CSV table of C-alpha atoms in Angstrom, one decimal:
chain,number,residue,atom,x,y,z
X,88,MET,CA,22.2,26.5,105.2
X,89,GLN,CA,25.7,26.2,106.3
X,90,ASP,CA,28.8,26.3,104.9
X,91,LEU,CA,31.6,23.2,105.3
X,92,TYR,CA,32.5,25.1,108.8
X,93,GLY,CA,29.0,25.2,109.8
X,94,LEU,CA,28.9,28.7,109.5
X,95,PRO,CA,25.2,29.7,108.5
X,96,VAL,CA,24.4,31.4,104.9
X,97,THR,CA,21.9,32.7,103.4
X,98,THR,CA,20.6,30.8,100.5
X,99,ASP,CA,18.1,27.7,99.9
X,100,ASN,CA,19.9,27.1,96.7
X,101,ASP,CA,22.3,23.9,96.6
X,102,ALA,CA,24.6,24.8,93.7
X,103,THR,CA,24.8,28.2,95.4
X,104,ARG,CA,25.7,27.2,99.0
X,105,GLN,CA,28.3,24.3,97.3
X,106,GLY,CA,29.7,27.3,95.1
X,107,ILE,CA,30.3,29.1,98.6
X,108,ASP,CA,31.8,26.1,99.7
X,109,ASP,CA,34.1,25.2,97.1
X,110,PHE,CA,35.5,28.8,97.5
X,111,VAL,CA,36.2,28.2,101.1
X,112,HIS,CA,37.8,25.3,101.1
X,113,GLY,CA,39.8,26.0,98.0
X,114,PHE,CA,40.7,29.4,99.0
X,115,ILE,CA,42.4,27.9,102.2
X,116,SER,CA,43.6,24.3,100.4
X,117,PHE,CA,45.1,26.2,96.9
X,118,GLN,CA,43.0,24.1,95.1
X,119,THR,CA,41.3,25.0,91.5
X,120,LYS,CA,38.1,24.6,92.9
X,121,ALA,CA,37.7,28.1,94.5
X,122,ALA,CA,36.9,29.4,90.9
X,123,ASN,CA,33.7,27.4,90.7
X,124,VAL,CA,32.4,30.4,93.1
X,125,LEU,CA,32.2,32.5,89.7
X,126,LYS,CA,29.9,30.3,88.4
X,127,ALA,CA,27.4,30.7,91.7
X,128,ALA,CA,27.7,33.8,91.7
X,129,LYS,CA,26.9,34.7,87.9
X,130,ALA,CA,23.7,32.3,88.3
X,131,ASP,CA,22.4,33.5,91.7
X,132,PRO,CA,23.5,37.3,91.3
X,133,GLY,CA,21.3,38.2,94.5
X,134,ASN,CA,23.0,36.2,96.7
X,135,GLY,CA,25.4,38.5,98.7
X,136,LEU,CA,28.4,35.8,100.1
X,137,ALA,CA,28.7,34.0,96.7
X,138,ASN,CA,29.2,37.5,94.9
X,139,ALA,CA,31.0,39.3,97.8
X,140,TYR,CA,33.9,36.2,97.1
X,141,ALA,CA,33.6,36.4,93.5
X,142,ALA,CA,35.0,39.8,93.9
X,143,ILE,CA,37.3,38.4,96.3
X,144,LEU,CA,38.8,35.8,94.0
X,145,TYR,CA,39.3,38.3,91.2
X,146,MET,CA,41.2,41.1,93.5
X,147,LEU,CA,43.6,38.0,94.0
X,148,LEU,CA,44.8,38.1,90.4
X,149,GLU,CA,47.1,40.8,91.8
X,150,ALA,CA,46.9,42.7,88.5
X,151,PRO,CA,45.8,46.4,87.4
X,152,ILE,CA,42.9,44.7,85.8
X,153,ALA,CA,41.6,43.1,88.8
X,154,PRO,CA,39.3,45.3,90.5
X,155,LYS,CA,37.6,46.0,87.4
X,156,LEU,CA,37.1,42.3,87.2
X,157,ALA,CA,35.6,42.5,90.5
X,158,GLN,CA,33.6,45.3,90.5
X,159,PRO,CA,30.1,43.9,89.0
X,160,PHE,CA,30.0,40.8,91.7
X,161,LEU,CA,30.7,43.6,94.3
X,162,GLU,CA,27.9,45.5,92.7
X,163,ASN,CA,25.8,42.4,93.2
X,164,ALA,CA,26.8,41.6,96.7
X,165,GLN,CA,26.3,45.3,97.9
X,166,ALA,CA,22.5,44.8,96.3
X,167,ALA,CA,22.0,41.9,98.3
X,168,SER,CA,19.3,41.6,101.4
X,169,GLY,CA,19.1,39.9,104.4
X,170,LEU,CA,22.3,38.7,104.9
X,171,THR,CA,23.7,37.7,108.1
X,172,PRO,CA,26.5,39.9,110.1
X,173,ARG,CA,29.3,37.8,109.1
X,174,GLU,CA,28.1,38.2,105.3
X,175,ASN,CA,27.9,41.8,105.3
X,176,ALA,CA,31.6,41.7,106.7
X,177,ALA,CA,32.5,39.5,103.6
X,178,VAL,CA,30.5,42.0,101.5
X,179,GLU,CA,32.5,44.8,103.1
X,180,ALA,CA,35.5,43.1,102.7
X,181,ALA,CA,35.4,42.5,99.0
X,182,HIS,CA,34.2,46.6,98.7
X,183,LEU,CA,37.5,47.6,101.0
X,184,PHE,CA,39.8,45.2,98.9
X,185,VAL,CA,38.6,46.5,95.6
X,186,THR,CA,38.9,50.1,96.7
X,187,GLY,CA,41.9,49.8,98.3
X,188,LYS,CA,41.3,50.7,101.7
X,189,ILE,CA,43.6,47.9,103.5
X,190,PRO,CA,44.2,48.7,106.9
X,191,LYS,CA,40.4,49.1,107.3
X,192,LEU,CA,40.2,45.7,105.5
X,193,ILE,CA,42.8,44.1,108.4
X,194,GLU,CA,41.0,45.5,110.8
X,195,LEU,CA,37.7,43.9,110.0
X,196,CYS,CA,39.4,40.5,109.7
X,197,GLU,CA,40.6,40.5,113.0
X,198,ALA,CA,37.2,41.6,113.9
X,199,THR,CA,35.2,39.3,112.2
X,200,VAL,CA,37.9,36.1,113.4
X,201,SER,CA,37.5,36.9,116.7
X,202,ALA,CA,33.2,37.1,116.6
X,203,TYR,CA,33.5,34.0,114.1
X,204,PRO,CA,36.6,31.9,114.7
X,205,ARG,CA,36.0,29.3,112.2
X,206,ASP,CA,35.5,31.9,109.4
X,207,MET,CA,38.4,30.9,107.3
X,208,VAL,CA,37.9,33.2,104.5
X,209,MET,CA,38.7,36.0,107.1
X,210,LEU,CA,41.5,34.6,108.6
X,211,LYS,CA,43.4,33.8,105.2
X,212,LEU,CA,42.7,37.5,104.1
X,213,GLY,CA,43.6,39.0,106.9
X,214,GLN,CA,46.8,36.7,106.8
X,215,TYR,CA,47.4,37.7,103.1
X,216,HIS,CA,46.8,41.4,103.4
X,217,THR,CA,49.4,42.2,107.1
X,218,PHE,CA,51.7,39.2,104.9
X,219,ASN,CA,52.0,41.8,101.7
X,220,ILE,CA,52.9,44.9,104.4
X,221,GLY,CA,55.3,42.9,106.5
X,222,ASP,CA,53.0,43.1,109.6
X,223,PHE,CA,53.9,39.5,111.1
X,224,PRO,CA,53.1,40.0,114.4
X,225,ALA,CA,49.5,40.7,113.2
X,226,MET,CA,49.7,37.8,111.1
X,227,LEU,CA,50.0,35.9,113.7
X,228,ARG,CA,47.6,37.2,116.4
X,229,ILE,CA,45.2,37.0,113.4
X,230,ALA,CA,45.8,33.1,113.6
X,231,GLN,CA,45.5,32.7,117.1
X,232,LYS,CA,41.9,34.3,117.3
X,233,ALA,CA,40.9,31.7,115.1
X,234,GLN,CA,42.1,28.7,118.1
X,235,PRO,CA,40.3,27.0,120.2
X,236,GLY,CA,36.9,28.0,117.5
X,237,ALA,CA,38.7,26.2,114.9
X,238,ALA,CA,41.0,23.6,116.7
X,239,ASP,CA,39.5,21.0,114.2
X,240,ILE,CA,40.4,22.9,111.0
X,241,ALA,CA,43.6,21.7,109.7
X,242,TYR,CA,43.9,24.9,107.6
X,243,ALA,CA,43.7,27.0,110.6
X,244,HIS,CA,46.8,25.3,112.4
X,245,GLY,CA,49.0,25.6,109.0
X,246,MET,CA,48.3,29.7,108.9
X,247,LEU,CA,49.0,29.7,112.4
X,248,ALA,CA,52.4,27.8,111.7
X,249,PHE,CA,53.0,30.7,109.3
X,250,GLY,CA,52.3,33.2,111.9
X,251,PHE,CA,54.6,31.7,114.2
X,252,GLU,CA,57.7,31.2,111.5
X,253,GLU,CA,57.3,34.6,109.8
X,254,CYS,CA,57.9,35.7,113.8
X,255,HIS,CA,61.1,34.1,114.1
X,256,LEU,CA,59.3,31.4,116.3
X,257,LEU,CA,60.5,28.3,114.7
X,258,ASP,CA,59.6,25.9,117.7
X,259,GLU,CA,55.8,27.0,117.9
X,260,ALA,CA,55.8,27.1,114.3
X,261,GLU,CA,56.9,23.8,113.8
X,262,ALA,CA,54.6,22.5,116.2
X,263,ALA,CA,51.6,24.1,115.0
X,264,ALA,CA,52.8,22.8,111.2
X,265,ARG,CA,53.1,19.1,112.6
X,266,HIS,CA,49.7,19.5,114.3
X,267,ALA,CA,48.1,20.7,111.0
X,268,MET,CA,49.5,17.8,109.2
X,269,SER,CA,48.5,15.1,112.0
X,270,LEU,CA,44.7,16.4,110.8
X,271,ASP,CA,45.1,16.0,107.4
X,272,ASP,CA,48.8,14.9,105.9
X,273,SER,CA,48.1,16.6,102.3
X,274,GLU,CA,47.8,20.4,104.4
X,275,PRO,CA,50.3,22.4,101.7
X,276,TRP,CA,50.8,25.3,103.9
X,277,ALA,CA,51.8,23.7,107.2
X,278,HIS,CA,54.4,21.5,104.3
X,279,HIS,CA,55.4,25.7,103.4
X,280,ALA,CA,55.7,26.6,106.7
X,281,LEU,CA,57.6,23.4,107.7
X,282,ALA,CA,59.8,24.3,104.2
X,283,HIS,CA,60.8,28.1,105.7
X,284,ILE,CA,61.6,26.4,109.6
X,285,TYR,CA,64.1,23.7,108.0
X,286,LEU,CA,65.7,26.7,105.6
X,287,THR,CA,65.9,28.7,108.6
X,288,ARG,CA,67.6,26.1,110.2
X,289,GLY,CA,70.0,25.3,107.8
X,290,GLN,CA,68.8,21.9,107.8
X,291,ILE,CA,69.4,21.7,103.9
X,292,ALA,CA,69.2,18.0,103.4
X,293,GLU,CA,66.4,17.3,105.7
X,294,GLY,CA,64.4,20.2,104.0
X,295,ALA,CA,64.6,18.6,100.7
X,296,ALA,CA,64.1,15.1,102.0
X,297,PHE,CA,60.7,16.4,103.8
X,298,LEU,CA,59.5,18.0,100.5
X,299,GLU,CA,59.9,15.3,98.5
X,300,SER,CA,58.3,13.2,100.7
X,301,VAL,CA,54.8,15.4,100.2
X,302,ALA,CA,55.0,16.5,96.7
X,303,ARG,CA,53.1,14.3,95.7
X,304,HIS,CA,50.4,16.4,97.5
X,305,TRP,CA,50.5,19.4,95.2
X,306,ALA,CA,50.1,18.0,91.9
X,307,ASP,CA,46.6,19.0,91.5
X,308,LEU,CA,46.7,22.4,93.9
X,309,ASN,CA,46.4,25.8,92.1
X,310,SER,CA,49.5,27.2,90.2
X,311,PHE,CA,50.8,29.5,93.0
X,312,MET,CA,50.9,26.4,95.6
X,313,HIS,CA,52.0,23.6,93.5
X,314,SER,CA,54.8,26.5,92.0
X,315,HIS,CA,55.6,28.0,95.3
X,316,ASN,CA,56.4,24.8,97.2
X,317,TRP,CA,58.4,23.5,94.1
X,318,TRP,CA,60.3,26.2,94.7
X,319,HIS,CA,61.3,25.7,98.1
X,320,LEU,CA,62.5,22.5,97.2
X,321,ALA,CA,64.5,24.2,94.9
X,322,LEU,CA,66.2,26.3,97.2
X,323,PHE,CA,67.4,23.4,98.6
X,324,TYR,CA,68.7,21.9,95.7
X,325,ILE,CA,70.8,24.9,95.0
X,326,SER,CA,72.3,24.7,98.2
X,327,ALA,CA,73.2,21.4,98.3
X,328,GLY,CA,74.6,21.8,94.7
X,329,ARG,CA,72.1,19.6,92.7
X,330,LYS,CA,72.4,21.5,89.5
X,331,GLU,CA,70.2,18.9,87.6
X,332,ASP,CA,67.6,18.9,90.1
X,333,VAL,CA,67.1,22.7,90.0
X,334,LEU,CA,66.8,23.0,86.6
X,335,ALA,CA,64.6,20.2,86.3
X,336,ALA,CA,62.3,21.8,88.8
X,337,TYR,CA,62.0,25.0,87.6
X,338,ASP,CA,61.3,23.6,83.9
X,339,THR,CA,58.8,21.3,85.4
X,340,HIS,CA,56.9,22.6,88.6
X,341,VAL,CA,57.8,26.2,89.0
X,342,TRP,CA,57.8,27.8,85.6
X,343,GLY,CA,55.1,26.9,83.1
X,344,LEU,CA,51.9,26.2,84.8
X,345,SER,CA,50.3,29.8,84.6
X,346,LYS,CA,53.0,32.1,83.2
X,347,ASP,CA,50.6,35.3,83.1
X,348,TYR,CA,50.1,35.0,87.1
X,349,SER,CA,51.6,37.2,89.5
X,350,GLN,CA,53.1,35.1,91.9
X,351,ASP,CA,54.5,32.6,89.1
X,352,GLN,CA,56.1,35.2,87.4
X,353,ILE,CA,58.0,36.5,90.7
X,354,GLY,CA,58.8,32.4,91.5
X,355,ALA,CA,60.3,32.4,88.3
X,356,VAL,CA,62.5,35.7,88.6
X,357,SER,CA,64.0,35.2,92.4
X,358,LEU,CA,64.6,31.5,91.0
X,359,LEU,CA,66.3,32.2,88.1
X,360,ALA,CA,68.1,34.9,89.8
X,361,ARG,CA,69.4,32.7,92.7
X,362,LEU,CA,70.5,30.0,89.7
X,363,GLU,CA,72.9,32.6,88.5
X,364,PHE,CA,74.3,33.8,91.9
X,365,ALA,CA,75.0,30.4,92.2
X,366,GLY,CA,76.7,30.2,89.1
X,367,ILE,CA,74.6,28.2,87.1
X,368,ASP,CA,73.8,28.6,83.2
X,369,VAL,CA,70.3,28.7,82.9
X,370,GLY,CA,70.6,29.3,79.2
X,371,ALA,CA,67.8,31.1,77.3
X,372,ARG,CA,65.0,30.8,80.3
X,373,TRP,CA,64.9,34.4,81.1
X,374,GLN,CA,63.6,35.4,77.5
X,375,ASP,CA,60.3,33.7,78.2
X,376,VAL,CA,59.5,35.1,81.3
X,377,ALA,CA,60.5,38.8,80.6
X,378,ASP,CA,57.9,38.4,77.3
X,379,HIS,CA,55.1,37.4,80.2
X,380,ILE,CA,56.2,39.8,82.5
X,381,ALA,CA,56.5,43.1,80.1
X,382,LYS,CA,52.8,42.4,79.0
X,383,ARG,CA,52.2,43.9,82.5
X,384,GLY,CA,52.9,47.0,81.3
X,385,ALA,CA,53.4,49.7,84.1
X,386,ASP,CA,52.0,47.4,87.1
X,387,THR,CA,52.5,48.8,90.4
X,388,THR,CA,50.0,46.6,92.3
X,389,SER,CA,52.4,45.5,94.9
X,390,PRO,CA,55.9,46.8,95.6
X,391,PHE,CA,57.2,43.2,96.4
X,392,LEU,CA,55.8,41.9,92.6
X,393,THR,CA,57.2,45.3,91.2
X,394,LEU,CA,60.4,45.0,92.4
X,395,GLN,CA,60.9,41.2,90.9
X,396,TYR,CA,59.3,42.2,87.8
X,397,LEU,CA,61.9,45.2,87.5
X,398,TYR,CA,64.3,42.8,88.2
X,399,ALA,CA,63.6,40.3,84.9
X,400,LEU,CA,63.2,43.3,82.5
X,401,GLY,CA,66.2,44.7,83.7
X,402,ARG,CA,68.2,41.7,83.2
X,403,THR,CA,67.1,40.9,79.9
X,404,GLY,CA,67.9,44.5,78.6
X,405,ARG,CA,64.2,45.3,77.7
X,406,PRO,CA,62.8,48.7,77.3
X,407,GLU,CA,59.7,47.9,79.3
X,408,ALA,CA,62.0,48.4,82.5
X,409,GLU,CA,62.6,52.1,81.8
X,410,THR,CA,58.8,52.5,81.6
X,411,LEU,CA,58.1,50.9,84.9
X,412,LEU,CA,61.3,52.5,87.1
X,413,LYS,CA,58.9,55.8,85.9
X,414,ALA,CA,55.8,54.4,87.2
X,415,ILE,CA,57.6,53.2,90.2
X,416,GLU,CA,58.8,56.9,90.7
X,417,ALA,CA,55.3,57.9,90.4
X,418,ARG,CA,53.8,55.5,92.6
X,419,ALA,CA,56.4,56.8,95.2
X,420,GLU,CA,54.3,60.3,95.0
X,421,ASP,CA,51.1,59.4,95.4
X,422,ASP,CA,49.9,60.2,98.6
X,423,THR,CA,46.6,59.0,98.1
X,424,GLN,CA,47.0,56.2,98.5
X,425,HIS,CA,47.6,53.8,102.4
X,426,ASP,CA,51.4,52.5,101.4
X,427,VAL,CA,52.7,55.5,99.9
X,428,ASN,CA,55.7,55.6,102.7
X,429,THR,CA,56.5,52.2,101.8
X,430,TRP,CA,56.9,53.3,98.1
X,431,ARG,CA,58.5,56.5,98.4
X,432,ASP,CA,61.0,55.6,101.3
X,433,VAL,CA,61.4,51.7,100.8
X,434,ALA,CA,60.6,50.5,97.2
X,435,LEU,CA,61.7,53.3,95.1
X,436,TRP,CA,65.1,52.9,96.6
X,437,ALA,CA,65.3,49.3,96.3
X,438,ALA,CA,63.8,49.5,92.5
X,439,HIS,CA,66.9,52.2,91.7
X,440,GLY,CA,69.5,49.5,92.9
X,441,ILE,CA,67.8,47.0,91.0
X,442,ALA,CA,68.0,49.1,87.6
X,443,ALA,CA,71.5,49.9,88.2
X,444,HIS,CA,72.4,46.2,88.9
X,445,GLY,CA,70.9,45.6,85.5
X,446,ALA,CA,72.7,48.7,84.1
X,447,GLY,CA,76.3,46.9,85.9
X,448,ASP,CA,76.8,50.1,87.9
X,449,TYR,CA,77.5,47.8,90.9
X,450,ASP,CA,78.8,51.0,93.6
X,451,ASP,CA,74.7,52.8,92.7
X,452,THR,CA,73.4,48.9,93.2
X,453,ILE,CA,74.9,49.1,96.8
X,454,ARG,CA,74.4,52.6,97.5
X,455,PHE,CA,70.3,52.3,97.2
X,456,LEU,CA,69.9,48.4,98.3
X,457,GLY,CA,71.8,49.2,101.0
X,458,LYS,CA,69.1,52.1,102.3
X,459,ALA,CA,66.3,50.0,101.1
X,460,LEU,CA,66.8,46.7,102.4
X,461,PRO,CA,66.6,47.2,106.1
X,462,ARG,CA,63.1,48.3,105.8
X,463,LEU,CA,62.5,45.6,103.0
X,464,ALA,CA,60.0,44.0,104.9
X,465,GLU,CA,57.4,46.7,104.4
X,466,CYS,CA,57.4,45.6,100.9
X,467,GLY,CA,55.7,42.2,102.1
X,468,GLY,CA,57.0,38.7,100.9
X,469,SER,CA,58.6,36.3,103.4
X,470,HIS,CA,62.3,36.5,104.6
X,471,ALA,CA,62.8,33.4,102.6
X,472,GLN,CA,61.6,35.4,99.2
X,473,ARG,CA,63.1,38.6,100.1
X,474,ASP,CA,66.8,37.3,100.5
X,475,LEU,CA,66.6,37.7,96.5
X,476,PHE,CA,67.1,41.6,97.1
X,477,GLU,CA,70.2,40.4,99.7
X,478,GLN,CA,71.4,38.2,97.2
X,479,ILE,CA,71.2,41.1,94.4
X,480,HIS,CA,73.4,43.2,97.2
X,481,LEU,CA,76.3,40.8,97.9
X,482,ASP,CA,76.5,39.8,93.9
X,483,ALA,CA,76.9,43.8,94.0
X,484,LEU,CA,79.6,43.7,96.4
X,485,VAL,CA,81.5,40.6,95.4
X,486,LYS,CA,81.2,41.9,91.3
X,487,SER,CA,82.7,45.5,92.5
X,488,GLY,CA,85.6,44.2,94.4
X,489,ARG,CA,84.2,44.6,97.9
X,490,THR,CA,85.8,41.6,99.4
X,491,SER,CA,85.7,43.0,103.2
X,492,GLN,CA,81.7,43.9,102.9
X,493,ALA,CA,81.8,40.7,100.9
X,494,GLN,CA,83.4,38.5,103.8
X,495,GLN,CA,80.9,39.9,106.4
X,496,VAL,CA,77.8,39.0,104.5
X,497,LEU,CA,78.4,35.7,103.5
X,498,GLU,CA,79.9,34.2,106.9
X,499,MET,CA,76.8,35.7,108.9
X,500,ARG,CA,75.0,33.9,105.9
X,501,ARG,CA,76.6,30.9,106.8
X,502,SER,CA,75.2,30.4,110.2
X,503,TYR,CA,72.0,29.7,108.3
X,504,ASP,CA,73.3,28.0,105.6
X,505,PRO,CA,76.4,26.5,106.9
X,506,ASP,CA,77.6,23.8,104.3
X,507,GLY,CA,75.9,25.5,101.2
X,508,VAL,CA,78.1,24.7,98.2
X,509,PRO,CA,77.4,28.4,96.1
X,510,LEU,CA,78.0,30.1,99.5
X,511,ASN,CA,81.4,28.1,100.5
X,512,THR,CA,82.8,28.4,97.0
X,513,MET,CA,82.0,32.3,97.2
X,514,LEU,CA,83.6,32.7,100.3
X,515,ALA,CA,86.3,30.7,99.0
X,516,ASP,CA,86.9,33.2,95.9
X,517,VAL,CA,86.6,35.8,98.7
X,518,TYR,CA,89.0,34.6,101.7
X,519,GLU,CA,91.5,33.7,98.1
X,520,GLN,CA,91.2,37.7,96.8
X,521,SER,CA,91.8,38.9,100.8
X,522,GLY,CA,95.1,36.7,101.2
X,523,LEU,CA,93.5,34.2,103.2
X,524,PRO,CA,94.4,30.7,101.9
X,525,ALA,CA,94.0,28.7,104.9
X,526,GLN,CA,90.2,30.1,104.9
X,527,ALA,CA,89.8,29.9,101.1
X,528,SER,CA,91.1,26.3,101.6
X,529,GLN,CA,88.4,25.3,104.7
X,530,ALA,CA,85.2,26.9,102.7
X,531,ARG,CA,86.5,25.2,99.5
X,532,ALA,CA,86.6,21.9,101.6
X,533,ARG,CA,82.9,22.9,103.3
X,534,ALA,CA,81.7,22.9,99.1
X,535,ALA,CA,83.2,19.8,98.2
X,536,SER,CA,82.4,17.0,101.4
X,537,PHE,CA,78.5,19.0,101.0
X,538,ARG,CA,78.4,18.3,97.7
């Protein structure tokens, strides 16, 4: 048999093949049908590819329990025989993912896409892991290896677009995203790439209008893609001073879809923090998010995720914040892990800065976060997501009265958010405190005109 993209699949079972296809397409299109592979793998434990994909799916939970859940499927996959070389690569990818050998996994993904450019799972998996370590040129390189073999697949162009965008090649990114949409106008990762492009170019009104025009396509997607594209739309609402719209987006689309999932949790954390930095009262919304994050315990699966868990726990004064900080310190000393340098040299400093912010110690926030910010990309996340940590640092500058430093940061930020309501409101206050009333007046005028 063949999968939906014409790649050979070792099975004569229609249900198994359908489960495999559901995972392939569901994984790259962010549809919930990806989970159908679990049923297929359980029903056909001798099928190596279905069981490898089931193991990979569990690892995407991004939780400490994920390897345990994935292990039975991995064992089934490893016991399978008669697989094609490509299917054996998928089994090995699952093994490397479960055992945390991420650099080798990335190499395998890239080699597999080079040999089989229509293998969308290995392309997506390779981009996922290169993104999580901040190797954005590698994200782009892997996506390019799928061309021209996958030229007819919209999702391949969406992934190419995001690779370009994270390398700050915005024109190429836009062309790839628009091409993806010409093949399939519902392609959510292309929408996501364009959201980044509009944000980086400071096209706030245009970005909001575009996302509003395609939001109907996200309704039935998995919670990550539904909530994350709405999160991007919420960023435009914040900049435009659309308080009611952003709170409605948070309550309806960002928080509440899958409260136990890592990506939904950090989306809520980072949006609530941004709302507060913009001067918007979020009411009691923090408590529910922190309650769910507290259930994770000392979760150090990913530095990017963990830092945002820590912010939520510190912001709400939860005792679990201290426990998580100690876990981060221990993780930074674990030299058996491939990313120990990132934890020791970047995440640990950022964690102490975040903890200091939660305690109201803005001098230490500035000191510790200042050490981490230049290398924060190594922790993962997009530049739009990592901007949360820049905003925490900026908030500390403002609250500690360091107006000269705050003015420099704010004017630099105005280069990509020229008329932003919260930014110019904050800038007006800083200029007023600096004895520059004319500049304060100009900033207030920009905020008023955009609103």
